[in-house]
CSV table of C-alpha atoms in Angstrom, one decimal:
chain,number,residue,atom,x,y,z
A,1,UNK,CA,121.3,112.0,142.7
A,2,UNK,CA,117.9,110.2,142.6
A,3,UNK,CA,118.2,110.0,138.8
A,4,UNK,CA,121.7,108.5,139.0
A,5,UNK,CA,120.5,105.9,141.5
A,6,UNK,CA,117.7,105.0,139.2
A,7,UNK,CA,120.1,104.4,136.3
A,8,UNK,CA,122.4,102.4,138.6
A,9,UNK,CA,119.4,100.3,139.8
A,10,UNK,CA,118.3,99.8,136.2
A,11,UNK,CA,121.7,98.7,135.1
A,12,UNK,CA,122.0,96.3,138.1
A,13,UNK,CA,118.6,94.7,137.4
A,14,UNK,CA,119.4,94.3,133.7
A,15,UNK,CA,122.7,92.6,134.6
A,16,UNK,CA,121.0,90.3,137.2
A,17,UNK,CA,118.3,89.6,134.7
A,18,UNK,CA,120.8,88.6,132.0
A,19,UNK,CA,122.7,86.4,134.5
A,20,UNK,CA,119.4,84.7,135.6
A,21,UNK,CA,118.4,84.1,132.0
A,22,UNK,CA,121.8,82.5,131.4
A,23,UNK,CA,121.8,80.4,134.5
A,24,UNK,CA,118.2,79.1,133.9
A,25,UNK,CA,119.2,77.3,130.7
A,26,UNK,CA,118.8,73.6,131.6
A,27,UNK,CA,121.9,71.7,130.5
A,28,UNK,CA,120.3,68.5,129.3
A,29,UNK,CA,121.1,69.0,125.6
A,30,UNK,CA,121.1,66.0,123.3
A,31,UNK,CA,121.9,65.7,119.6
A,32,UNK,CA,118.7,66.3,117.6
A,33,UNK,CA,116.9,63.4,116.0
A,34,UNK,CA,117.2,65.2,112.6
A,35,UNK,CA,121.0,65.2,112.8
A,36,UNK,CA,123.3,63.4,110.3
A,37,UNK,CA,124.6,60.1,111.7
A,38,UNK,CA,127.0,60.5,114.6
A,39,UNK,CA,126.9,64.3,114.5
A,40,UNK,CA,127.0,65.9,118.0
A,41,UNK,CA,125.5,69.3,116.9
A,42,UNK,CA,122.9,70.7,116.7
A,43,UNK,CA,121.4,69.8,120.1
A,44,UNK,CA,118.0,70.3,121.8
A,45,UNK,CA,117.2,70.5,125.5
A,46,UNK,CA,114.1,69.9,127.5
A,47,UNK,CA,113.2,73.6,127.2
A,48,UNK,CA,113.2,73.2,123.4
A,49,UNK,CA,116.3,75.5,123.1
A,50,UNK,CA,118.7,74.7,120.2
A,51,UNK,CA,122.4,74.6,120.8
A,52,UNK,CA,124.3,75.0,117.6
A,53,UNK,CA,128.0,74.1,117.3
A,54,UNK,CA,130.5,74.3,114.4
A,55,UNK,CA,134.3,74.3,114.2
A,56,UNK,CA,135.5,77.5,112.5
A,57,UNK,CA,138.9,78.4,114.0
A,58,UNK,CA,139.5,81.5,111.8
A,59,UNK,CA,136.0,82.9,111.8
A,60,UNK,CA,135.3,86.3,113.3
A,61,UNK,CA,131.5,86.0,113.8
A,62,UNK,CA,129.2,83.0,113.7
A,63,UNK,CA,125.5,83.0,114.2
A,64,UNK,CA,122.6,80.6,114.5
A,65,UNK,CA,119.6,81.8,112.4
A,66,UNK,CA,116.4,80.1,113.6
A,67,UNK,CA,112.8,81.2,114.1
A,68,UNK,CA,113.4,84.6,112.6
A,69,UNK,CA,116.2,85.6,115.0
A,70,UNK,CA,120.0,85.4,115.0
A,71,UNK,CA,121.9,84.2,118.0
A,72,UNK,CA,125.7,85.0,118.4
A,73,UNK,CA,127.9,81.9,119.0
A,74,UNK,CA,131.1,82.1,121.0
A,75,UNK,CA,134.4,80.4,120.3
A,76,UNK,CA,136.3,78.1,122.7
A,77,UNK,CA,140.1,77.5,122.6
A,78,UNK,CA,139.8,74.7,120.1
A,79,UNK,CA,137.9,76.9,117.6
A,80,UNK,CA,134.5,75.3,118.3
A,81,UNK,CA,131.7,77.9,118.2
A,82,UNK,CA,128.6,77.2,120.3
A,83,UNK,CA,125.5,79.2,121.1
A,84,UNK,CA,122.0,78.6,122.5
A,85,UNK,CA,118.6,79.9,121.1
A,86,UNK,CA,115.5,80.9,122.9
A,87,UNK,CA,113.0,78.0,123.4
A,88,UNK,CA,111.4,77.1,120.0
A,89,UNK,CA,107.9,75.9,119.2
A,90,UNK,CA,107.5,72.1,119.1
A,91,UNK,CA,108.0,70.4,115.8
A,92,UNK,CA,110.1,70.8,112.7
A,93,UNK,CA,112.1,74.1,112.0
A,94,UNK,CA,114.2,75.2,109.1
A,95,UNK,CA,117.4,77.1,110.1
A,96,UNK,CA,120.9,78.0,109.0
A,97,UNK,CA,124.3,79.2,110.2
A,98,UNK,CA,125.9,82.5,109.3
A,99,UNK,CA,129.7,82.4,109.1
A,100,UNK,CA,131.4,85.8,108.6
A,101,UNK,CA,128.4,86.9,106.5
A,102,UNK,CA,127.9,83.7,104.5
A,103,UNK,CA,124.5,82.0,104.9
A,104,UNK,CA,125.3,78.3,104.9
A,105,UNK,CA,123.6,75.0,105.9
A,106,UNK,CA,124.8,73.4,109.2
A,107,UNK,CA,126.9,70.4,108.3
A,108,UNK,CA,125.6,68.6,111.4
A,109,UNK,CA,122.0,68.4,110.3
A,110,UNK,CA,120.2,66.5,107.6
A,111,UNK,CA,118.9,68.7,104.7
A,112,UNK,CA,115.3,69.4,103.8
A,113,UNK,CA,113.5,71.5,101.2
A,114,UNK,CA,111.6,74.5,102.8
A,115,UNK,CA,111.8,78.3,102.9
A,116,UNK,CA,112.4,77.9,99.2
A,117,UNK,CA,115.8,76.3,99.6
A,118,UNK,CA,117.5,73.0,100.5
A,119,UNK,CA,119.1,73.5,103.9
A,120,UNK,CA,119.2,72.6,107.5
A,121,UNK,CA,116.2,71.5,109.6
A,122,UNK,CA,115.8,70.5,113.2
A,123,UNK,CA,113.2,68.4,114.9
A,124,UNK,CA,112.1,69.9,118.3
A,125,UNK,CA,110.5,67.1,120.3
A,126,UNK,CA,106.7,67.5,120.5
A,127,UNK,CA,104.2,66.3,123.0
A,128,UNK,CA,102.4,64.4,120.2
A,129,UNK,CA,105.5,62.9,118.6
A,130,UNK,CA,104.1,59.4,119.1
A,131,UNK,CA,101.7,60.4,116.3
A,132,UNK,CA,104.5,60.3,113.7
A,133,UNK,CA,107.0,57.9,115.4
A,134,UNK,CA,108.4,55.0,113.4
A,135,UNK,CA,106.7,52.0,115.1
A,136,UNK,CA,106.6,48.3,114.8
A,137,UNK,CA,103.4,48.3,112.7
A,138,UNK,CA,102.9,47.3,109.0
A,139,UNK,CA,104.4,49.9,106.8
A,140,UNK,CA,103.3,51.2,103.4
A,141,UNK,CA,105.6,52.4,100.8
A,142,UNK,CA,106.5,55.9,99.4
A,143,UNK,CA,106.9,55.7,95.7
A,144,UNK,CA,108.7,58.2,93.5
A,145,UNK,CA,106.7,58.7,90.4
A,146,UNK,CA,108.1,60.7,87.4
A,147,UNK,CA,105.6,62.1,84.9
A,148,UNK,CA,105.8,64.5,81.9
A,149,UNK,CA,103.5,67.5,82.2
A,150,UNK,CA,102.3,68.7,78.8
A,151,UNK,CA,101.0,71.9,80.4
A,152,UNK,CA,104.4,72.9,81.9
A,153,UNK,CA,106.4,71.1,79.2
A,154,UNK,CA,108.6,69.6,81.8
A,155,UNK,CA,109.1,66.5,83.9
A,156,UNK,CA,107.6,66.6,87.3
A,157,UNK,CA,107.9,64.3,90.3
A,158,UNK,CA,105.3,63.3,92.8
A,159,UNK,CA,105.4,60.8,95.7
A,160,UNK,CA,102.6,58.3,96.2
A,161,UNK,CA,102.0,56.6,99.5
A,162,UNK,CA,100.5,53.2,99.2
A,163,UNK,CA,99.2,51.5,102.3
A,164,UNK,CA,100.5,48.1,103.7
A,165,UNK,CA,99.6,45.1,101.5
A,166,UNK,CA,98.7,47.3,98.6
A,167,UNK,CA,100.6,45.0,96.2
A,168,UNK,CA,99.0,41.9,97.6
A,169,UNK,CA,95.5,43.2,96.8
A,170,UNK,CA,95.6,44.3,93.2
A,171,UNK,CA,91.8,44.3,92.8
A,172,UNK,CA,91.0,46.6,95.8
A,173,UNK,CA,90.2,50.3,95.3
A,174,UNK,CA,91.3,52.8,97.9
A,175,UNK,CA,90.3,56.4,98.6
A,176,UNK,CA,92.9,59.0,97.5
A,177,UNK,CA,94.1,61.9,99.6
A,178,UNK,CA,95.9,64.7,97.7
A,179,UNK,CA,98.1,66.2,100.3
A,180,UNK,CA,99.7,69.6,99.7
A,181,UNK,CA,102.7,71.3,101.4
A,182,UNK,CA,103.0,74.8,102.7
A,183,UNK,CA,104.5,77.9,101.2
A,184,UNK,CA,108.1,77.6,100.0
A,185,UNK,CA,108.1,73.8,100.2
A,186,UNK,CA,107.8,71.0,97.6
A,187,UNK,CA,106.8,67.4,97.1
A,188,UNK,CA,109.4,66.3,99.6
A,189,UNK,CA,107.7,68.3,102.4
A,190,UNK,CA,105.1,65.7,103.4
A,191,UNK,CA,107.2,62.7,102.1
A,192,UNK,CA,110.3,63.5,104.2
A,193,UNK,CA,110.1,65.9,107.1
A,194,UNK,CA,106.2,65.7,107.2
A,195,UNK,CA,106.4,61.9,107.7
A,196,UNK,CA,103.0,61.4,106.1
A,197,UNK,CA,103.8,57.7,105.6
A,198,UNK,CA,104.5,57.1,109.3
A,199,UNK,CA,101.4,59.0,110.3
A,200,UNK,CA,99.2,56.9,108.0
A,201,UNK,CA,101.0,53.7,109.0
A,202,UNK,CA,100.2,54.4,112.6
A,203,UNK,CA,96.6,55.6,112.0
A,204,UNK,CA,95.8,52.5,109.9
A,205,UNK,CA,97.3,50.2,112.5
A,206,UNK,CA,95.2,51.8,115.2
A,207,UNK,CA,92.1,51.6,112.9
A,208,UNK,CA,91.8,55.4,113.1
A,209,UNK,CA,92.1,55.7,109.4
A,210,UNK,CA,91.0,53.4,106.5
A,211,UNK,CA,93.8,52.3,104.2
A,212,UNK,CA,94.2,55.0,101.6
A,213,UNK,CA,96.6,56.3,98.9
A,214,UNK,CA,98.2,59.7,99.3
A,215,UNK,CA,99.4,61.7,96.4
A,216,UNK,CA,102.0,64.3,97.3
A,217,UNK,CA,102.9,66.7,94.5
A,218,UNK,CA,104.6,70.1,94.3
A,219,UNK,CA,102.1,72.9,94.4
A,220,UNK,CA,104.1,75.1,92.0
A,221,UNK,CA,104.1,74.9,88.3
A,222,UNK,CA,104.9,77.2,85.4
A,223,UNK,CA,103.1,77.2,82.1
A,224,UNK,CA,105.7,78.6,79.6
A,225,UNK,CA,103.2,80.7,77.6
A,226,UNK,CA,101.8,82.3,80.7
A,227,UNK,CA,105.2,82.9,82.2
A,228,UNK,CA,106.1,85.0,79.1
A,229,UNK,CA,102.8,86.9,79.4
A,230,UNK,CA,103.4,87.6,83.1
A,231,UNK,CA,106.8,89.0,82.4
A,232,UNK,CA,105.1,91.5,80.0
A,233,UNK,CA,102.0,92.3,82.0
A,234,UNK,CA,100.5,92.5,85.5
A,235,UNK,CA,100.7,89.5,87.8
A,236,UNK,CA,98.2,86.8,87.1
A,237,UNK,CA,95.9,85.1,89.7
A,238,UNK,CA,97.7,82.6,91.8
A,239,UNK,CA,101.2,84.0,92.3
A,240,UNK,CA,104.1,81.6,92.1
A,241,UNK,CA,102.5,79.1,89.8
A,242,UNK,CA,99.8,77.9,92.2
A,243,UNK,CA,97.1,78.5,89.6
A,244,UNK,CA,99.1,76.6,87.0
A,245,UNK,CA,99.5,73.8,89.5
A,246,UNK,CA,95.7,73.6,89.8
A,247,UNK,CA,95.5,72.8,86.1
A,248,UNK,CA,98.3,70.2,86.3
A,249,UNK,CA,96.5,68.5,89.3
A,250,UNK,CA,93.1,68.5,87.6
A,251,UNK,CA,94.1,67.7,84.0
A,252,UNK,CA,97.3,65.6,84.4
B,1,UNK,CA,176.6,83.4,85.9
B,2,UNK,CA,175.3,80.4,84.0
B,3,UNK,CA,173.7,79.1,87.1
B,4,UNK,CA,172.0,82.5,87.8
B,5,UNK,CA,170.7,82.7,84.2
B,6,UNK,CA,169.3,79.2,84.6
B,7,UNK,CA,167.4,80.2,87.7
B,8,UNK,CA,166.2,83.4,86.1
B,9,UNK,CA,165.0,81.4,83.0
B,10,UNK,CA,163.3,78.9,85.3
B,11,UNK,CA,161.4,81.7,87.2
B,12,UNK,CA,160.5,83.3,84.0
B,13,UNK,CA,159.1,80.1,82.5
B,14,UNK,CA,157.1,79.3,85.7
B,15,UNK,CA,155.6,82.8,85.6
B,16,UNK,CA,154.7,82.5,81.9
B,17,UNK,CA,153.3,79.1,82.6
B,18,UNK,CA,151.1,80.3,85.4
B,19,UNK,CA,149.9,83.2,83.2
B,20,UNK,CA,149.1,80.9,80.4
B,21,UNK,CA,147.3,78.5,82.7
B,22,UNK,CA,145.1,81.4,83.9
B,23,UNK,CA,144.4,82.8,80.5
B,24,UNK,CA,143.5,79.4,79.0
B,25,UNK,CA,140.4,79.0,81.2
B,26,UNK,CA,137.5,79.0,78.8
B,27,UNK,CA,134.8,81.3,80.0
B,28,UNK,CA,131.7,79.3,79.1
B,29,UNK,CA,130.7,78.5,82.7
B,30,UNK,CA,127.1,77.5,83.3
B,31,UNK,CA,125.2,76.5,86.5
B,32,UNK,CA,125.6,72.8,87.2
B,33,UNK,CA,122.7,70.5,86.6
B,34,UNK,CA,123.0,69.4,90.2
B,35,UNK,CA,122.3,72.9,91.6
B,36,UNK,CA,119.4,73.9,93.7
B,37,UNK,CA,116.6,75.6,91.6
B,38,UNK,CA,117.7,79.0,90.3
B,39,UNK,CA,121.1,79.0,91.9
B,40,UNK,CA,123.9,80.5,89.8
B,41,UNK,CA,126.8,78.7,91.6
B,42,UNK,CA,128.5,76.3,91.3
B,43,UNK,CA,129.2,76.4,87.6
B,44,UNK,CA,131.0,74.1,85.2
B,45,UNK,CA,132.7,74.9,81.9
B,46,UNK,CA,133.5,72.9,78.8
B,47,UNK,CA,136.9,72.0,80.2
B,48,UNK,CA,135.1,70.4,83.2
B,49,UNK,CA,136.5,73.1,85.6
B,50,UNK,CA,134.3,74.0,88.6
B,51,UNK,CA,133.7,77.7,89.4
B,52,UNK,CA,132.5,78.1,93.0
B,53,UNK,CA,130.8,81.2,94.3
B,54,UNK,CA,129.5,82.3,97.6
B,55,UNK,CA,128.7,85.7,99.3
B,56,UNK,CA,130.6,86.1,102.5
B,57,UNK,CA,131.4,89.8,103.0
B,58,UNK,CA,133.3,89.5,106.3
B,59,UNK,CA,135.2,86.2,105.5
B,60,UNK,CA,139.0,86.3,105.5
B,61,UNK,CA,139.6,83.1,103.5
B,62,UNK,CA,137.2,81.0,101.4
B,63,UNK,CA,138.2,77.8,99.6
B,64,UNK,CA,136.6,75.2,97.2
B,65,UNK,CA,137.5,71.7,98.3
B,66,UNK,CA,137.1,69.2,95.4
B,67,UNK,CA,138.9,66.2,94.1
B,68,UNK,CA,141.3,66.1,97.0
B,69,UNK,CA,142.6,69.7,96.5
B,70,UNK,CA,141.7,73.1,97.9
B,71,UNK,CA,141.4,76.2,95.6
B,72,UNK,CA,141.5,79.7,97.0
B,73,UNK,CA,138.6,81.9,96.1
B,74,UNK,CA,138.9,85.7,95.7
B,75,UNK,CA,136.4,88.4,96.9
B,76,UNK,CA,134.9,91.1,94.7
B,77,UNK,CA,133.7,94.5,95.9
B,78,UNK,CA,130.2,93.1,96.6
B,79,UNK,CA,131.6,90.4,98.9
B,80,UNK,CA,131.1,87.6,96.4
B,81,UNK,CA,133.9,85.0,96.5
B,82,UNK,CA,134.7,83.1,93.3
B,83,UNK,CA,137.4,80.6,92.3
B,84,UNK,CA,138.0,78.0,89.6
B,85,UNK,CA,139.3,74.4,90.0
B,86,UNK,CA,141.5,72.3,87.7
B,87,UNK,CA,139.5,70.2,85.2
B,88,UNK,CA,137.7,67.4,87.0
B,89,UNK,CA,136.9,63.9,85.8
B,90,UNK,CA,133.6,63.4,84.1
B,91,UNK,CA,130.7,62.4,86.3
B,92,UNK,CA,129.5,63.0,89.8
B,93,UNK,CA,131.8,64.5,92.5
B,94,UNK,CA,131.3,65.3,96.2
B,95,UNK,CA,132.8,68.6,97.4
B,96,UNK,CA,132.5,71.3,100.0
B,97,UNK,CA,133.5,74.9,100.8
B,98,UNK,CA,135.8,76.0,103.6
B,99,UNK,CA,134.9,79.4,105.1
B,100,UNK,CA,137.5,80.7,107.6
B,101,UNK,CA,138.3,77.2,108.7
B,102,UNK,CA,134.7,75.9,108.7
B,103,UNK,CA,133.9,72.9,106.4
B,104,UNK,CA,130.4,73.6,105.1
B,105,UNK,CA,128.1,72.5,102.3
B,106,UNK,CA,127.7,74.9,99.4
B,107,UNK,CA,124.2,76.4,99.7
B,108,UNK,CA,124.1,76.5,95.9
B,109,UNK,CA,124.2,72.7,95.3
B,110,UNK,CA,121.7,69.9,96.0
B,111,UNK,CA,122.9,67.6,98.8
B,112,UNK,CA,123.9,64.0,98.6
B,113,UNK,CA,125.1,61.3,100.9
B,114,UNK,CA,128.7,60.2,100.1
B,115,UNK,CA,132.2,60.5,101.6
B,116,UNK,CA,130.3,59.4,104.8
B,117,UNK,CA,128.4,62.7,105.1
B,118,UNK,CA,125.4,64.6,103.6
B,119,UNK,CA,126.9,67.5,101.7
B,120,UNK,CA,127.4,69.1,98.3
B,121,UNK,CA,127.8,67.3,95.0
B,122,UNK,CA,128.3,68.4,91.5
B,123,UNK,CA,127.6,66.7,88.1
B,124,UNK,CA,130.4,67.2,85.6
B,125,UNK,CA,128.9,66.6,82.2
B,126,UNK,CA,130.1,63.2,80.7
B,127,UNK,CA,130.4,61.9,77.2
B,128,UNK,CA,128.0,59.1,78.1
B,129,UNK,CA,125.4,61.3,79.9
B,130,UNK,CA,122.7,60.2,77.5
B,131,UNK,CA,122.9,56.8,79.3
B,132,UNK,CA,121.4,58.2,82.5
B,133,UNK,CA,119.4,61.1,81.0
B,134,UNK,CA,115.7,61.6,81.9
B,135,UNK,CA,114.0,60.7,78.6
B,136,UNK,CA,110.5,60.4,77.3
B,137,UNK,CA,110.3,56.7,77.8
B,138,UNK,CA,108.1,54.6,80.2
B,139,UNK,CA,109.3,55.1,83.7
B,140,UNK,CA,109.5,52.7,86.6
B,141,UNK,CA,109.1,53.7,90.2
B,142,UNK,CA,111.6,53.9,93.1
B,143,UNK,CA,109.9,52.7,96.3
B,144,UNK,CA,111.0,53.5,99.8
B,145,UNK,CA,110.7,50.4,101.9
B,146,UNK,CA,111.1,50.3,105.7
B,147,UNK,CA,111.9,47.1,107.4
B,148,UNK,CA,112.9,46.0,110.9
B,149,UNK,CA,116.1,44.1,111.1
B,150,UNK,CA,116.2,41.6,114.0
B,151,UNK,CA,119.9,41.1,113.5
B,152,UNK,CA,120.8,44.8,113.9
B,153,UNK,CA,117.8,45.5,116.2
B,154,UNK,CA,117.0,48.6,114.2
B,155,UNK,CA,114.8,49.9,111.4
B,156,UNK,CA,116.5,49.9,108.0
B,157,UNK,CA,115.5,51.4,104.7
B,158,UNK,CA,116.0,50.2,101.2
B,159,UNK,CA,114.9,51.4,97.8
B,160,UNK,CA,113.3,49.1,95.3
B,161,UNK,CA,113.1,50.0,91.7
B,162,UNK,CA,110.1,48.4,89.9
B,163,UNK,CA,110.0,48.5,86.1
B,164,UNK,CA,107.3,50.2,84.1
B,165,UNK,CA,103.9,48.5,84.2
B,166,UNK,CA,104.9,46.5,87.3
B,167,UNK,CA,101.6,47.1,89.0
B,168,UNK,CA,99.6,46.2,85.9
B,169,UNK,CA,101.1,42.7,85.7
B,170,UNK,CA,100.8,41.3,89.2
B,171,UNK,CA,101.4,37.7,88.1
B,172,UNK,CA,104.7,38.3,86.3
B,173,UNK,CA,108.0,37.4,88.0
B,174,UNK,CA,111.1,39.5,87.4
B,175,UNK,CA,114.8,38.9,87.9
B,176,UNK,CA,116.2,40.9,90.8
B,177,UNK,CA,119.4,42.9,90.8
B,178,UNK,CA,121.0,43.7,94.3
B,179,UNK,CA,122.9,46.9,93.6
B,180,UNK,CA,125.4,48.1,96.1
B,181,UNK,CA,127.0,51.5,96.6
B,182,UNK,CA,130.6,52.4,97.0
B,183,UNK,CA,132.6,53.1,100.2
B,184,UNK,CA,131.2,55.9,102.4
B,185,UNK,CA,127.8,55.9,100.6
B,186,UNK,CA,124.4,54.5,101.5
B,187,UNK,CA,121.1,53.4,100.0
B,188,UNK,CA,120.6,56.8,98.5
B,189,UNK,CA,123.7,56.5,96.3
B,190,UNK,CA,122.2,54.5,93.4
B,191,UNK,CA,118.7,55.8,94.1
B,192,UNK,CA,119.5,59.5,93.9
B,193,UNK,CA,122.9,60.6,92.3
B,194,UNK,CA,123.4,57.1,90.7
B,195,UNK,CA,120.2,57.5,88.8
B,196,UNK,CA,119.8,53.7,88.6
B,197,UNK,CA,116.1,54.2,87.8
B,198,UNK,CA,116.8,56.3,84.7
B,199,UNK,CA,119.5,54.0,83.5
B,200,UNK,CA,117.2,51.0,83.7
B,201,UNK,CA,114.2,53.0,82.2
B,202,UNK,CA,116.4,53.8,79.2
B,203,UNK,CA,117.9,50.3,78.8
B,204,UNK,CA,114.5,48.7,79.0
B,205,UNK,CA,113.1,51.1,76.5
B,206,UNK,CA,116.0,50.3,74.1
B,207,UNK,CA,115.5,46.6,74.8
B,208,UNK,CA,119.1,46.4,76.0
B,209,UNK,CA,117.9,45.1,79.4
B,210,UNK,CA,115.0,42.9,80.4
B,211,UNK,CA,112.5,44.5,82.9
B,212,UNK,CA,113.9,43.8,86.3
B,213,UNK,CA,113.6,44.7,90.0
B,214,UNK,CA,116.5,46.4,91.6
B,215,UNK,CA,117.0,46.3,95.4
B,216,UNK,CA,119.2,49.1,96.7
B,217,UNK,CA,120.2,48.8,100.4
B,218,UNK,CA,122.9,50.3,102.6
B,219,UNK,CA,126.0,48.1,102.8
B,220,UNK,CA,126.7,48.9,106.4
B,221,UNK,CA,125.1,47.3,109.4
B,222,UNK,CA,125.9,46.9,113.1
B,223,UNK,CA,125.0,43.8,115.1
B,224,UNK,CA,124.8,45.1,118.7
B,225,UNK,CA,126.4,42.1,120.4
B,226,UNK,CA,129.3,42.1,117.9
B,227,UNK,CA,129.8,45.9,118.3
B,228,UNK,CA,130.3,45.4,122.0
B,229,UNK,CA,132.8,42.5,121.4
B,230,UNK,CA,134.7,44.6,118.8
B,231,UNK,CA,135.1,47.4,121.3
B,232,UNK,CA,136.7,44.9,123.7
B,233,UNK,CA,138.8,42.9,121.3
B,234,UNK,CA,140.6,43.0,117.9
B,235,UNK,CA,138.7,44.2,114.8
B,236,UNK,CA,136.5,41.5,113.2
B,237,UNK,CA,136.4,40.6,109.5
B,238,UNK,CA,134.6,43.1,107.4
B,239,UNK,CA,135.3,46.5,108.9
B,240,UNK,CA,132.6,49.0,109.1
B,241,UNK,CA,129.8,46.5,109.4
B,242,UNK,CA,130.1,45.1,105.9
B,243,UNK,CA,130.2,41.5,107.3
B,244,UNK,CA,127.0,42.3,109.3
B,245,UNK,CA,125.4,43.6,106.2
B,246,UNK,CA,126.1,40.3,104.4
B,247,UNK,CA,124.0,38.6,107.1
B,248,UNK,CA,121.2,41.2,106.8
B,249,UNK,CA,121.1,40.8,103.1
B,250,UNK,CA,121.0,37.0,103.1
B,251,UNK,CA,118.8,36.4,106.1
B,252,UNK,CA,116.4,39.3,106.1
């Protein structure tokens, strides 16, 4: 009997726990700042939970895939699936939806390159968001620059941030920061979701940084002759073309 | 009897027609140039048909939605759905997939803004594709420029194309082309899928155009006071903020 009571107690506590967990979600969800214009989902609340939503009347199973975990969504009578994640870390996250086994971008979000693919991303408001906010300060420019790389035998693209008034002072020389993205990202990482331009605009306006140029390139490159060798032999130093990028950066 | 024979003949011809239509699809599909890196689908063949493909093992119905028509995809034993469209017009097309009633971007394509949303697009090779090809000619830059609009009380973004060597010749004055997108697009239309920079780079290199600056802005704007009035009264001239954009363009 004691054993049975223990099981009963355990089941009861788990149930209460689950109910409490549900009831403690604060219902102050708002559309994320990283959404497409006028899109209601995804949303974020003050606990940094993500509420996903997508209309899929005939779907059997829909999941939100964020932060290494999948959350089941539930369908209402109109065919709208919604579901809420655990609290996420502050800042920018890549995520996707899973509809009946298909991994797809969320049509509500803007799209970003990261995790080695173009897909959905969401901005979770951070305590230091003022640092990268779009403010009424002088703004520099982000310039798309195409160049042919003889090493990789291919066209490459980098972004170059030039500080405010750069064009008005053609004789001035500026320090240059070469700013590299993280694993699985590309030259759009710092130029788009990383908001390097807004960070520098703000720092320069507050005189916390001197006006500077930032070069934002992709940290991956493939040298055709080495790629052929790598296929035949053991992997070379600098997996994923990082070593080749070192050469592009230094020589080109 | 004659009537019955006619019906039979008609059914027979329709069946043969359908079989012929199926069998005449030329199987020279290749991944589209507008795909994400290393993605096999979508593909295009020499007839300008689009072959969509997505893995969705548990889905009941998957469709390709392109050119105002939906095409049913069929599933193979591995859960990969594929399907082929009618021949499309040459050039760039917006499209999406429909998975069990959910309208989603195709994770195989790059994403573009058009049809009033960020979503999938596909480049159908055109006879005149040389016109906008990335060539070994001097390249200008596309500059992202942020500006605060007092009329709309909001930050706006435009892209500015500057011709090759623009920075090296600070004293030179250039003609300016104000290039506007089509309905449901924004400032990324000409700057990204429209390839205005490559078109001008090529034309300038061939001396078919003089070096010029191109200003690419979004043709929609909302003036807050007018938006409030419009909600209360009849629609103003220039639906969708086009009239407000005229003021932004001329005054700001």
